[in-house]
mmCIF file of C-alpha atoms and ligand atoms in Angstrom:
data_model
loop_
_atom_site.group_PDB
_atom_site.id
_atom_site.type_symbol
_atom_site.label_atom_id
_atom_site.label_comp_id
_atom_site.label_asym_id
_atom_site.label_seq_id
_atom_site.Cartn_x
_atom_site.Cartn_y
_atom_site.Cartn_z
ATOM 1 C CA MET K 698 -52.050 -11.692 79.476
ATOM 2 C CA TRP K 699 -53.182 -12.452 82.985
ATOM 3 C CA ASN K 700 -56.923 -12.234 82.933
ATOM 4 C CA ALA K 701 -59.568 -14.806 82.316
ATOM 5 C CA PRO K 702 -63.282 -14.341 82.829
ATOM 6 C CA ALA K 703 -65.005 -16.396 85.482
ATOM 7 C CA ARG K 704 -66.756 -19.275 83.812
ATOM 8 C CA LYS K 705 -67.998 -22.705 84.562
ATOM 9 C CA VAL K 706 -64.773 -24.678 84.478
ATOM 10 C CA THR K 707 -64.720 -28.402 83.846
ATOM 11 C CA GLN K 708 -61.769 -30.731 83.669
ATOM 12 C CA THR K 709 -62.370 -31.022 79.915
ATOM 13 C CA THR K 710 -62.302 -27.288 79.257
ATOM 14 C CA ARG K 711 -59.188 -27.042 81.401
ATOM 15 C CA ARG K 712 -57.377 -29.699 79.411
ATOM 16 C CA ARG K 713 -58.391 -27.970 76.202
ATOM 17 C CA ALA K 714 -56.950 -24.730 77.519
ATOM 18 C CA GLY K 715 -53.679 -26.476 78.210
ATOM 19 C CA THR K 716 -53.795 -26.089 81.977
ATOM 20 C CA THR K 717 -53.766 -28.873 84.466
ATOM 21 C CA SER K 718 -54.872 -27.193 87.666
ATOM 22 C CA ALA K 719 -57.523 -29.192 89.431
ATOM 23 C CA ILE K 720 -61.027 -28.020 90.042
ATOM 24 C CA ILE K 721 -61.034 -26.445 93.464
ATOM 25 C CA PRO K 722 -63.552 -28.242 95.678
ATOM 26 C CA SER K 723 -66.563 -26.046 96.319
ATOM 27 C CA ARG K 724 -66.042 -26.068 100.074
ATOM 28 C CA ARG K 725 -62.496 -24.814 99.684
ATOM 29 C CA ARG K 726 -63.600 -22.124 97.251
ATOM 30 C CA ALA K 727 -66.249 -20.961 99.689
ATOM 31 C CA ASP K 728 -63.733 -21.009 102.525
ATOM 32 C CA VAL K 729 -61.194 -18.857 100.662
ATOM 33 C CA ARG K 730 -63.902 -16.392 99.564
ATOM 34 C CA ARG K 731 -65.292 -16.056 103.067
ATOM 35 C CA ARG K 732 -61.873 -15.583 104.686
ATOM 36 C CA LEU K 733 -60.622 -13.121 102.133
ATOM 37 C CA LEU K 734 -63.757 -10.949 102.026
ATOM 38 C CA ARG K 735 -64.017 -10.901 105.807
ATOM 39 C CA TRP K 736 -60.397 -9.794 106.034
ATOM 40 C CA TYR K 737 -61.002 -7.147 103.348
ATOM 41 C CA ASP K 738 -64.015 -5.746 105.176
ATOM 42 C CA ARG K 739 -61.835 -5.201 108.223
ATOM 43 C CA HIS K 740 -58.524 -4.172 106.698
ATOM 44 C CA ARG K 741 -59.237 -2.604 103.314
ATOM 45 C CA ARG K 742 -57.108 0.399 102.488
ATOM 46 C CA ASP K 743 -58.843 3.762 102.442
ATOM 47 C CA LEU K 744 -57.942 4.908 98.930
ATOM 48 C CA PRO K 745 -59.469 7.929 97.193
ATOM 49 C CA TRP K 746 -60.786 5.954 94.205
ATOM 50 C CA ARG K 747 -62.606 3.572 96.543
ATOM 51 C CA ARG K 748 -64.945 6.394 97.473
ATOM 52 C CA ARG K 749 -66.289 6.339 93.889
ATOM 53 C CA VAL K 750 -66.581 2.622 93.172
ATOM 54 C CA ASP K 751 -69.709 3.024 91.038
ATOM 55 C CA ASP K 752 -68.080 5.534 88.721
ATOM 56 C CA PRO K 753 -66.344 3.867 85.733
ATOM 57 C CA TYR K 754 -64.549 7.136 84.888
ATOM 58 C CA ALA K 755 -63.012 7.397 88.359
ATOM 59 C CA GLN K 756 -62.023 3.722 88.317
ATOM 60 C CA TRP K 757 -60.573 3.961 84.826
ATOM 61 C CA VAL K 758 -58.379 6.953 85.726
ATOM 62 C CA ALA K 759 -57.216 5.217 88.919
ATOM 63 C CA GLU K 760 -56.377 1.935 87.196
ATOM 64 C CA VAL K 761 -54.454 3.671 84.414
ATOM 65 C CA MET K 762 -52.476 5.674 86.981
ATOM 66 C CA LEU K 763 -51.773 2.508 88.953
ATOM 67 C CA GLN K 764 -50.122 0.805 85.965
ATOM 68 C CA GLN K 765 -46.424 0.560 86.909
ATOM 69 C CA THR K 766 -46.884 3.045 89.760
ATOM 70 C CA ARG K 767 -47.145 2.651 93.521
ATOM 71 C CA VAL K 768 -50.432 3.265 95.299
ATOM 72 C CA GLY K 769 -48.938 5.923 97.590
ATOM 73 C CA THR K 770 -47.663 7.954 94.642
ATOM 74 C CA VAL K 771 -50.913 7.643 92.714
ATOM 75 C CA ALA K 772 -53.165 8.847 95.554
ATOM 76 C CA GLU K 773 -51.822 12.396 95.457
ATOM 77 C CA TYR K 774 -51.919 12.684 91.669
ATOM 78 C CA TYR K 775 -55.341 11.094 91.449
ATOM 79 C CA GLU K 776 -57.058 13.676 93.629
ATOM 80 C CA ARG K 777 -55.516 16.605 91.766
ATOM 81 C CA PHE K 778 -56.335 15.038 88.394
ATOM 82 C CA LEU K 779 -59.963 14.296 89.338
ATOM 83 C CA HIS K 780 -60.351 17.787 90.760
ATOM 84 C CA ARG K 781 -59.162 19.329 87.490
ATOM 85 C CA PHE K 782 -60.860 16.768 85.193
ATOM 86 C CA PRO K 783 -63.899 15.584 87.184
ATOM 87 C CA ASP K 784 -65.523 13.702 84.296
ATOM 88 C CA VAL K 785 -64.883 12.452 80.807
ATOM 89 C CA CYS K 786 -66.194 15.684 79.205
ATOM 90 C CA ALA K 787 -63.784 17.819 81.209
ATOM 91 C CA LEU K 788 -60.911 15.540 80.190
ATOM 92 C CA ALA K 789 -61.932 15.501 76.523
ATOM 93 C CA SER K 790 -62.185 19.313 76.452
ATOM 94 C CA ALA K 791 -58.757 19.874 77.985
ATOM 95 C CA ARG K 792 -55.667 20.788 75.981
ATOM 96 C CA ARG K 793 -53.181 17.960 75.721
ATOM 97 C CA GLU K 794 -50.444 19.996 77.396
ATOM 98 C CA ASP K 795 -52.767 20.605 80.322
ATOM 99 C CA VAL K 796 -53.345 16.861 80.747
ATOM 100 C CA LEU K 797 -49.602 16.208 80.577
ATOM 101 C CA LYS K 798 -48.989 18.949 83.125
ATOM 102 C CA TYR K 799 -51.298 17.224 85.626
ATOM 103 C CA TRP K 800 -49.438 13.983 84.938
ATOM 104 C CA GLU K 801 -46.004 15.544 85.356
ATOM 105 C CA GLY K 802 -43.804 13.414 87.628
ATOM 106 C CA LEU K 803 -45.997 10.307 87.416
ATOM 107 C CA GLY K 804 -44.009 8.909 84.477
ATOM 108 C CA TYR K 805 -45.084 6.670 81.583
ATOM 109 C CA TYR K 806 -46.689 9.668 79.914
ATOM 110 C CA LYS K 807 -48.217 7.624 77.155
ATOM 111 C CA ARG K 808 -50.851 6.655 79.701
ATOM 112 C CA ALA K 809 -51.986 10.290 79.980
ATOM 113 C CA LEU K 810 -52.108 10.634 76.199
ATOM 114 C CA HIS K 811 -54.177 7.453 75.935
ATOM 115 C CA LEU K 812 -56.616 8.719 78.591
ATOM 116 C CA HIS K 813 -57.004 11.960 76.708
ATOM 117 C CA GLN K 814 -57.393 10.229 73.349
ATOM 118 C CA ALA K 815 -59.982 7.808 74.751
ATOM 119 C CA ALA K 816 -61.939 10.644 76.392
ATOM 120 C CA ARG K 817 -62.099 12.477 73.054
ATOM 121 C CA GLN K 818 -63.251 9.318 71.261
ATOM 122 C CA LEU K 819 -65.995 8.804 73.849
ATOM 123 C CA ARG K 820 -67.144 12.398 73.570
ATOM 124 C CA HIS K 821 -67.114 12.172 69.784
ATOM 125 C CA SER K 822 -69.458 9.190 69.878
ATOM 126 C CA ASP K 823 -71.481 10.749 72.698
ATOM 127 C CA ARG K 824 -70.696 7.942 75.149
ATOM 128 C CA THR K 825 -69.520 7.713 78.723
ATOM 129 C CA VAL K 826 -66.823 5.380 80.050
ATOM 130 C CA PRO K 827 -68.129 1.811 79.660
ATOM 131 C CA SER K 828 -68.131 -0.751 82.458
ATOM 132 C CA THR K 829 -67.792 -4.038 80.595
ATOM 133 C CA VAL K 830 -64.533 -5.752 79.690
ATOM 134 C CA VAL K 831 -65.450 -6.018 76.012
ATOM 135 C CA GLU K 832 -66.112 -2.298 75.608
ATOM 136 C CA LEU K 833 -63.268 -1.178 77.839
ATOM 137 C CA ARG K 834 -60.793 -3.225 75.798
ATOM 138 C CA ARG K 835 -61.659 -1.139 72.736
ATOM 139 C CA MET K 836 -60.318 1.992 74.404
ATOM 140 C CA PRO K 837 -56.699 3.030 73.792
ATOM 141 C CA GLY K 838 -54.347 2.132 76.633
ATOM 142 C CA VAL K 839 -56.734 -0.324 78.303
ATOM 143 C CA GLY K 840 -55.243 -3.792 78.651
ATOM 144 C CA GLU K 841 -56.770 -6.942 80.053
ATOM 145 C CA TYR K 842 -55.960 -6.227 83.673
ATOM 146 C CA THR K 843 -57.215 -2.630 83.613
ATOM 147 C CA ALA K 844 -60.434 -3.654 81.842
ATOM 148 C CA ALA K 845 -61.057 -6.466 84.326
ATOM 149 C CA ALA K 846 -60.400 -4.246 87.332
ATOM 150 C CA VAL K 847 -62.697 -1.440 86.111
ATOM 151 C CA ALA K 848 -65.455 -3.823 84.953
ATOM 152 C CA SER K 849 -65.476 -5.826 88.160
ATOM 153 C CA ILE K 850 -65.284 -2.813 90.494
ATOM 154 C CA ALA K 851 -67.525 -0.317 88.704
ATOM 155 C CA GLY K 852 -69.710 -2.732 86.719
ATOM 156 C CA GLY K 853 -69.879 -5.762 89.013
ATOM 157 C CA GLU K 854 -68.771 -7.986 86.112
ATOM 158 C CA ARG K 855 -67.556 -11.386 87.206
ATOM 159 C CA VAL K 856 -64.046 -11.302 85.813
ATOM 160 C CA ALA K 857 -60.794 -11.938 87.664
ATOM 161 C CA ALA K 858 -58.249 -9.091 87.603
ATOM 162 C CA VAL K 859 -54.875 -10.803 87.861
ATOM 163 C CA ASP K 860 -51.631 -8.862 87.832
ATOM 164 C CA GLY K 861 -48.219 -9.851 89.154
ATOM 165 C CA ASN K 862 -49.257 -8.997 92.702
ATOM 166 C CA VAL K 863 -52.337 -11.230 92.627
ATOM 167 C CA ALA K 864 -50.459 -13.974 90.782
ATOM 168 C CA ARG K 865 -47.905 -14.090 93.593
ATOM 169 C CA VAL K 866 -50.568 -14.677 96.256
ATOM 170 C CA ILE K 867 -52.390 -17.323 94.226
ATOM 171 C CA ALA K 868 -49.172 -19.128 93.292
ATOM 172 C CA ARG K 869 -48.295 -19.356 96.980
ATOM 173 C CA LEU K 870 -51.796 -20.279 98.074
ATOM 174 C CA PHE K 871 -51.905 -23.269 95.696
ATOM 175 C CA GLY K 872 -48.190 -24.024 95.586
ATOM 176 C CA VAL K 873 -47.955 -23.349 91.825
ATOM 177 C CA GLU K 874 -44.389 -24.188 90.845
ATOM 178 C CA ASP K 875 -44.633 -23.212 87.183
ATOM 179 C CA ASP K 876 -42.945 -20.019 86.093
ATOM 180 C CA VAL K 877 -45.839 -17.563 86.571
ATOM 181 C CA LEU K 878 -44.688 -15.599 83.530
ATOM 182 C CA SER K 879 -44.773 -18.614 81.229
ATOM 183 C CA PRO K 880 -47.977 -19.265 79.234
ATOM 184 C CA THR K 881 -48.661 -22.390 81.318
ATOM 185 C CA GLY K 882 -48.041 -20.627 84.626
ATOM 186 C CA LYS K 883 -50.199 -17.653 83.656
ATOM 187 C CA ALA K 884 -53.024 -19.870 82.450
ATOM 188 C CA ARG K 885 -52.921 -21.873 85.665
ATOM 189 C CA VAL K 886 -52.973 -18.824 87.930
ATOM 190 C CA CYS K 887 -55.796 -17.204 85.921
ATOM 191 C CA ASP K 888 -57.741 -20.440 86.011
ATOM 192 C CA LEU K 889 -57.450 -20.615 89.797
ATOM 193 C CA ALA K 890 -58.375 -16.932 90.176
ATOM 194 C CA SER K 891 -61.443 -17.441 87.974
ATOM 195 C CA GLN K 892 -62.574 -20.446 89.919
ATOM 196 C CA LEU K 893 -62.299 -18.590 93.200
ATOM 197 C CA LEU K 894 -64.101 -15.441 92.062
ATOM 198 C CA PRO K 895 -67.541 -15.204 93.689
ATOM 199 C CA ALA K 896 -70.658 -14.178 91.776
ATOM 200 C CA LYS K 897 -71.356 -11.537 94.398
ATOM 201 C CA ARG K 898 -68.863 -8.755 95.116
ATOM 202 C CA PRO K 899 -66.329 -9.657 92.365
ATOM 203 C CA GLY K 900 -64.878 -6.133 92.528
ATOM 204 C CA ASP K 901 -64.292 -6.348 96.270
ATOM 205 C CA PHE K 902 -62.811 -9.804 95.867
ATOM 206 C CA ASN K 903 -60.336 -8.585 93.240
ATOM 207 C CA GLN K 904 -59.383 -5.660 95.436
ATOM 208 C CA ALA K 905 -58.995 -7.971 98.421
ATOM 209 C CA TRP K 906 -56.278 -9.923 96.563
ATOM 210 C CA MET K 907 -54.554 -6.657 95.772
ATOM 211 C CA ASP K 908 -54.626 -5.491 99.387
ATOM 212 C CA LEU K 909 -53.506 -8.845 100.723
ATOM 213 C CA GLY K 910 -50.596 -8.920 98.262
ATOM 214 C CA SER K 911 -49.609 -5.418 99.218
ATOM 215 C CA ALA K 912 -49.941 -5.644 103.013
ATOM 216 C CA VAL K 913 -49.425 -9.297 103.974
ATOM 217 C CA CYS K 914 -48.317 -11.607 101.174
ATOM 218 C CA THR K 915 -45.541 -9.259 100.109
ATOM 219 C CA PRO K 916 -42.810 -10.218 97.594
ATOM 220 C CA LYS K 917 -40.199 -10.521 100.336
ATOM 221 C CA SER K 918 -40.895 -11.782 103.858
ATOM 222 C CA PRO K 919 -44.629 -12.525 103.598
ATOM 223 C CA GLU K 920 -46.330 -12.229 106.976
ATOM 224 C CA CYS K 921 -48.031 -15.604 107.080
ATOM 225 C CA ARG K 922 -48.745 -15.314 110.791
ATOM 226 C CA ARG K 923 -51.305 -12.580 110.218
ATOM 227 C CA CYS K 924 -52.687 -13.899 106.924
ATOM 228 C CA PRO K 925 -56.368 -14.878 106.773
ATOM 229 C CA LEU K 926 -55.518 -17.681 104.325
ATOM 230 C CA ARG K 927 -52.744 -19.263 106.345
ATOM 231 C CA SER K 928 -54.647 -22.388 107.339
ATOM 232 C CA VAL K 929 -55.449 -23.155 103.679
ATOM 233 C CA CYS K 930 -52.163 -21.995 102.139
ATOM 234 C CA ARG K 931 -49.917 -24.584 100.561
ATOM 235 C CA ALA K 932 -46.748 -22.491 100.466
ATOM 236 C CA SER K 933 -47.075 -21.670 104.141
ATOM 237 C CA ALA K 934 -47.546 -25.342 105.010
ATOM 238 C CA THR K 935 -44.558 -26.476 102.941
ATOM 239 C CA GLY K 936 -42.230 -23.608 103.828
ATOM 240 C CA GLN K 937 -42.204 -22.291 100.249
ATOM 241 C CA ALA K 938 -43.688 -18.877 100.957
ATOM 242 C CA GLU K 939 -40.446 -17.050 100.202
ATOM 243 C CA SER K 940 -39.393 -19.171 97.259
ATOM 244 C CA LEU K 941 -42.663 -18.818 95.326
ATOM 245 C CA PRO K 942 -43.632 -17.627 92.843
ATOM 246 C CA VAL K 943 -41.144 -18.871 90.300
ATOM 247 C CA ARG K 944 -40.403 -16.086 87.822
ATOM 248 C CA GLY K 945 -38.288 -16.516 84.732
ATOM 249 C CA ASP K 946 -38.400 -12.877 83.669
ATOM 250 C CA GLY K 947 -34.701 -12.196 83.930
ATOM 251 C CA ARG K 948 -35.355 -9.679 86.712
ATOM 252 C CA ARG K 949 -31.681 -9.774 87.331
ATOM 253 C CA SER K 950 -31.048 -8.710 83.765
ATOM 254 C CA GLN K 951 -28.501 -5.941 83.525
ATOM 255 C CA THR K 952 -29.452 -2.315 83.572
ATOM 256 C CA HIS K 953 -28.389 -0.512 80.429
ATOM 257 C CA GLU K 954 -26.779 2.880 81.062
ATOM 258 C CA VAL K 955 -27.492 5.776 78.701
ATOM 259 C CA SER K 956 -25.430 8.982 79.037
ATOM 260 C CA SER K 957 -26.557 12.250 77.494
ATOM 261 C CA VAL K 958 -25.305 15.809 77.336
ATOM 262 C CA VAL K 959 -27.995 18.348 78.252
ATOM 263 C CA GLY K 960 -27.475 21.897 76.989
ATOM 264 C CA ILE K 961 -29.257 24.675 78.867
ATOM 265 C CA PHE K 962 -28.788 27.505 76.379
ATOM 266 C CA VAL K 963 -29.492 30.868 77.999
ATOM 267 C CA ARG K 964 -30.320 33.964 75.993
ATOM 268 C CA GLY K 965 -31.153 37.128 77.920
ATOM 269 C CA ARG K 966 -33.845 36.076 80.367
ATOM 270 C CA THR K 967 -34.892 33.004 78.405
ATOM 271 C CA MET K 968 -33.758 29.396 77.950
ATOM 272 C CA LEU K 969 -34.117 27.135 74.932
ATOM 273 C CA ALA K 970 -36.651 24.345 75.497
ATOM 274 C CA SER K 971 -37.402 21.528 73.085
ATOM 275 C CA ARG K 972 -40.488 19.406 72.739
ATOM 276 C CA ARG K 973 -40.106 15.649 72.436
ATOM 277 C CA PRO K 974 -41.567 14.009 69.351
ATOM 278 C CA GLU K 975 -44.832 12.085 69.463
ATOM 279 C CA GLY K 976 -44.553 8.446 70.422
ATOM 280 C CA GLY K 977 -41.728 6.860 72.334
ATOM 281 C CA LEU K 978 -40.360 7.857 75.682
ATOM 282 C CA TRP K 979 -41.656 11.078 77.320
ATOM 283 C CA SER K 980 -43.813 11.664 74.270
ATOM 284 C CA GLY K 981 -44.878 15.295 73.860
ATOM 285 C CA LEU K 982 -43.126 16.559 77.005
ATOM 286 C CA TRP K 983 -40.794 19.539 77.069
ATOM 287 C CA GLU K 984 -37.130 19.310 78.068
ATOM 288 C CA PHE K 985 -33.761 20.934 77.438
ATOM 289 C CA PRO K 986 -31.989 19.992 74.217
ATOM 290 C CA ASN K 987 -29.933 16.856 74.758
ATOM 291 C CA VAL K 988 -28.094 14.218 72.849
ATOM 292 C CA GLU K 989 -26.642 10.854 73.736
ATOM 293 C CA VAL K 990 -22.887 10.718 74.282
ATOM 294 C CA LYS K 991 -20.796 7.576 74.125
ATOM 295 C CA ASN K 992 -17.775 8.607 76.131
ATOM 296 C CA ARG K 993 -17.144 11.151 78.813
ATOM 297 C CA SER K 994 -14.230 12.872 77.101
ATOM 298 C CA ALA K 995 -16.471 13.769 74.164
ATOM 299 C CA GLN K 996 -18.938 15.832 76.194
ATOM 300 C CA ALA K 997 -17.616 19.309 75.267
ATOM 301 C CA ARG K 998 -17.542 18.378 71.575
ATOM 302 C CA THR K 999 -21.024 16.918 71.869
ATOM 303 C CA LEU K 1000 -22.327 20.144 73.430
ATOM 304 C CA ARG K 1001 -21.027 22.125 70.431
ATOM 305 C CA ARG K 1002 -22.693 19.644 68.079
ATOM 306 C CA LEU K 1003 -25.933 19.987 70.036
ATOM 307 C CA ALA K 1004 -25.737 23.783 69.692
ATOM 308 C CA GLN K 1005 -25.325 23.409 65.930
ATOM 309 C CA GLN K 1006 -28.362 21.139 65.750
ATOM 310 C CA CYS K 1007 -30.381 23.749 67.654
ATOM 311 C CA GLU K 1008 -29.033 26.519 65.397
ATOM 312 C CA VAL K 1009 -27.490 28.532 68.229
ATOM 313 C CA ALA K 1010 -23.994 29.977 68.670
ATOM 314 C CA LEU K 1011 -22.326 29.613 72.060
ATOM 315 C CA VAL K 1012 -21.255 33.019 73.396
ATOM 316 C CA SER K 1013 -19.762 32.140 76.783
ATOM 317 C CA ARG K 1014 -17.748 29.346 78.302
ATOM 318 C CA SER K 1015 -19.952 26.399 79.127
ATOM 319 C CA ARG K 1016 -20.254 25.283 82.742
ATOM 320 C CA ARG K 1017 -20.876 21.701 83.718
ATOM 321 C CA VAL K 1018 -23.222 21.940 86.717
ATOM 322 C CA GLY K 1019 -23.827 18.304 87.587
ATOM 323 C CA VAL K 1020 -25.261 14.941 86.628
ATOM 324 C CA VAL K 1021 -28.898 13.948 87.006
ATOM 325 C CA SER K 1022 -29.593 10.219 87.161
ATOM 326 C CA HIS K 1023 -32.971 8.782 86.281
ATOM 327 C CA GLN K 1024 -33.799 5.101 86.481
ATOM 328 C CA LEU K 1025 -36.406 3.438 84.303
ATOM 329 C CA THR K 1026 -37.119 -0.283 84.381
ATOM 330 C CA HIS K 1027 -33.984 -1.511 82.612
ATOM 331 C CA ARG K 1028 -32.313 1.766 81.754
ATOM 332 C CA LEU K 1029 -30.316 4.164 83.859
ATOM 333 C CA PHE K 1030 -30.187 7.611 82.266
ATOM 334 C CA LYS K 1031 -27.329 9.930 83.193
ATOM 335 C CA PHE K 1032 -27.856 13.511 82.103
ATOM 336 C CA HIS K 1033 -24.673 15.617 82.166
ATOM 337 C CA VAL K 1034 -25.995 19.138 82.518
ATOM 338 C CA TYR K 1035 -24.234 22.145 80.953
ATOM 339 C CA VAL K 1036 -25.248 25.809 81.093
ATOM 340 C CA VAL K 1037 -24.008 28.268 78.500
ATOM 341 C CA ALA K 1038 -25.049 31.639 77.059
ATOM 342 C CA ALA K 1039 -26.186 31.347 73.462
ATOM 343 C CA GLU K 1040 -27.643 33.346 70.593
ATOM 344 C CA PRO K 1041 -29.709 32.187 67.619
ATOM 345 C CA ASN K 1042 -27.410 31.465 64.734
ATOM 346 C CA GLY K 1043 -28.374 33.961 62.047
ATOM 347 C CA ALA K 1044 -32.032 33.892 61.128
ATOM 348 C CA PRO K 1045 -34.588 32.873 63.791
ATOM 349 C CA SER K 1046 -34.493 29.142 64.291
ATOM 350 C CA GLN K 1047 -36.865 27.139 62.159
ATOM 351 C CA THR K 1048 -36.015 23.931 63.975
ATOM 352 C CA ALA K 1049 -39.226 22.176 64.873
ATOM 353 C CA GLY K 1050 -40.092 21.821 68.533
ATOM 354 C CA LEU K 1051 -37.742 24.510 69.867
ATOM 355 C CA ARG K 1052 -38.894 27.516 71.871
ATOM 356 C CA TRP K 1053 -37.181 30.256 73.917
ATOM 357 C CA VAL K 1054 -39.002 30.399 77.237
ATOM 358 C CA SER K 1055 -38.696 32.357 80.461
ATOM 359 C CA VAL K 1056 -38.122 30.527 83.742
ATOM 360 C CA GLN K 1057 -41.781 31.149 84.620
ATOM 361 C CA ALA K 1058 -43.007 29.776 81.291
ATOM 362 C CA PHE K 1059 -40.782 26.719 81.691
ATOM 363 C CA ALA K 1060 -42.419 26.062 85.084
ATOM 364 C CA ARG K 1061 -45.821 25.971 83.383
ATOM 365 C CA LEU K 1062 -44.819 23.471 80.673
ATOM 366 C CA PRO K 1063 -45.192 19.708 81.136
ATOM 367 C CA VAL K 1064 -41.604 18.577 81.699
ATOM 368 C CA SER K 1065 -40.163 15.155 82.569
ATOM 369 C CA THR K 1066 -38.952 14.643 86.128
ATOM 370 C CA ALA K 1067 -35.329 14.289 84.985
ATOM 371 C CA HIS K 1068 -35.302 17.648 83.200
ATOM 372 C CA ARG K 1069 -37.154 19.349 86.043
ATOM 373 C CA ARG K 1070 -34.292 18.147 88.246
ATOM 374 C CA ALA K 1071 -31.740 19.268 85.661
ATOM 375 C CA PHE K 1072 -33.232 22.755 85.938
ATOM 376 C CA GLN K 1073 -33.037 22.689 89.736
ATOM 377 C CA THR K 1074 -29.410 21.560 89.557
ATOM 378 C CA ALA K 1075 -28.571 24.419 87.183
ATOM 379 C CA GLN K 1076 -30.804 27.107 88.663
ATOM 380 C CA GLU K 1077 -28.084 29.195 90.328
ATOM 381 C CA THR K 1078 -25.886 29.209 87.255
ATOM 382 C CA ILE K 1079 -28.841 30.089 85.030
ATOM 383 C CA SER K 1080 -29.810 32.996 87.321
ATOM 384 C CA ALA K 1081 -26.225 34.270 87.292
ATOM 385 C CA LEU K 1082 -26.183 34.265 83.472
ATOM 386 C CA MET K 1083 -29.539 36.030 83.312
ATOM 387 C CA ARG K 1084 -28.448 38.929 85.518
HETATM 388 FE FE1 SF4 Y 886 -49.038 -15.548 101.402
HETATM 389 FE FE2 SF4 Y 886 -48.289 -16.625 103.727
HETATM 390 FE FE3 SF4 Y 886 -50.838 -15.878 103.308
HETATM 391 FE FE4 SF4 Y 886 -49.835 -17.998 102.080
HETATM 392 S S1 SF4 Y 886 -50.117 -17.747 104.281
HETATM 393 S S2 SF4 Y 886 -51.094 -16.408 101.148
HETATM 394 S S3 SF4 Y 886 -47.716 -17.318 101.683
HETATM 395 S S4 SF4 Y 886 -49.009 -14.548 103.402
#
């Protein structure tokens, strides 16, 4: 939890909250606000969602897309999504597969499902997207940061939106040496952010932190020389800019590798696609049947087992066409892709979530990036089998 609403902060309330950051003198607060907002007015990024700052729906969609995703990637998706679903009614009326299709490639698909679910709840109760933190927090998929960002930008609510990016800048600015992921470090950073937040233009102020963290006070090699806060920055004065913030999140923790066999079973001019179960990773997306494999030598055996699970008989020699790697935060997926002709085993398959689809129909389904790449890797071999 990063966020804390702006409030009148006294030394007593701070002690009660377990933080020990000092009250920032009013002149320093005013100085930081003035410098940061002036810089923002000159250097703000031109982002599509900033053309609709008064629209809570537009801000909500943007903030949900921006969770775990880079601004450059989001911009393209955002415009297409808003064009297809221009308001909460359009989103609520859409089929879930349609929403997933417009999210395809953006990852963390649960976010799209939460947007859709929330839109339907709002329509059901005949409401629009709210613009206060309290109401936003009741919506599925809206955490503290997202609620604070939307409420401050679209609703003008005085609440600090503090994510890891903002925390980095504030930790450097005040020389916070606590681990910014520890409860004490988080509380201290949020306290400082709340104290600094102005009553006027809180949304712009929150966005100014974000832009400064992205363009100037970057994780590596911050550009202090062109920073508007340099003359009041503790880390810059003490030479700690590159060593702060302190993070004890085990970022160097090992990546766990997961290997899977992917079976592209071809029958006539169709391929077998399977739909992922609800919840969990890639929830509700379509993919090729696949199963985890522990060791490389077991891949052929695993493919036969996969065919049995899908109730198909293999009717040609399988061809291994390549490996598709896909990195998530702490997991590296390796998909070993096989193509083989197959026929339903006896009676038509009753296995839930399986469907024979043409290449064209597969293109229309919402599919994870990894399996879209698996298809591209196997395309020539699939075409040859379909001839
Ligand atoms: Fe970050 Fe340097 Fe600016 Fe301080 S002076 S806020 S370390 S870029």
